[in-house]
């Protein structure tokens, strides 16, 4: 994944979701998922859904261009 400037909870949640899916180990994936859950708890359902969509798009983009996301 390229360097990303995290400036708000939405950015942080999106990155945590990406890492939860693409982490190289189950332990790292679980840690990222726990972080994502914690971040999401302070956000609206709509904000969380937008972050989920952004994470899905980022993962798909990297897959289509032959690069690993992590």
Coordinates of C-alpha atoms in Angstrom, one line a residue:
X1 CA 0.0 0.0 0.0
X2 CA 1.2 3.5 -0.8
X3 CA 1.9 6.0 1.9
X4 CA -1.4 7.4 3.0
X5 CA -1.9 10.5 5.1
X6 CA -4.4 9.8 7.8
X7 CA -6.2 13.0 8.8
X8 CA -9.5 11.8 10.3
X9 CA -11.3 8.8 11.7
X10 CA -12.7 7.9 8.3
X11 CA -9.2 7.6 6.8
X12 CA -8.1 5.6 9.8
X13 CA -11.1 3.2 9.5
X14 CA -10.6 2.7 5.8
X15 CA -6.9 1.8 6.3
X16 CA -7.7 -0.5 9.2
X17 CA -10.3 -2.3 7.1
X18 CA -7.8 -2.7 4.2
X19 CA -5.2 -4.1 6.6
X20 CA -7.8 -6.5 8.2
X21 CA -8.3 -8.0 4.8
X22 CA -4.7 -7.9 3.5
X23 CA -2.6 -8.5 6.6
X24 CA 0.1 -11.1 6.1
X25 CA -0.9 -13.0 9.3
X26 CA -4.1 -14.0 11.1
X27 CA -2.8 -12.2 14.2
X28 CA -2.2 -8.9 12.3
X29 CA -5.6 -9.3 10.6
X30 CA -7.3 -9.7 13.9
X31 CA -5.5 -6.7 15.4
X32 CA -6.5 -4.5 12.4
X33 CA -10.1 -5.8 12.7
X34 CA -10.2 -4.9 16.4
X35 CA -8.9 -1.4 15.6
X36 CA -11.5 -1.0 12.8
X37 CA -14.2 -2.0 15.2
X38 CA -13.1 0.5 17.8
X39 CA -12.9 3.3 15.3
X40 CA -16.3 2.4 13.8
X41 CA -17.9 2.6 17.2
X42 CA -17.5 6.4 17.2
X43 CA -18.9 6.9 13.7
X44 CA -22.3 6.9 12.1
X45 CA -23.6 3.9 10.2
X46 CA -23.3 5.9 7.0
X47 CA -19.7 6.9 7.7
X48 CA -18.8 3.3 8.3
X49 CA -20.5 2.2 5.1
X50 CA -18.6 4.8 3.1
X51 CA -15.3 3.6 4.6
X52 CA -16.2 0.0 3.8
X53 CA -16.9 0.9 0.2
X54 CA -13.6 2.9 0.0
X55 CA -11.7 -0.1 1.4
X56 CA -13.3 -2.5 -1.1
X57 CA -12.5 -0.1 -4.0
X58 CA -8.9 0.3 -2.9
X59 CA -8.4 -3.5 -2.6
X60 CA -10.0 -4.2 -5.9
X61 CA -7.9 -1.4 -7.6
X62 CA -4.7 -3.0 -6.3
X63 CA -5.7 -6.5 -7.4
X64 CA -6.5 -5.3 -10.9
X65 CA -3.2 -3.5 -11.2
X66 CA -1.2 -6.5 -10.1
X67 CA 0.1 -5.0 -6.8
X68 CA -0.3 -6.2 -3.3
X69 CA -2.2 -3.8 -1.0
X70 CA -0.1 -4.4 2.1

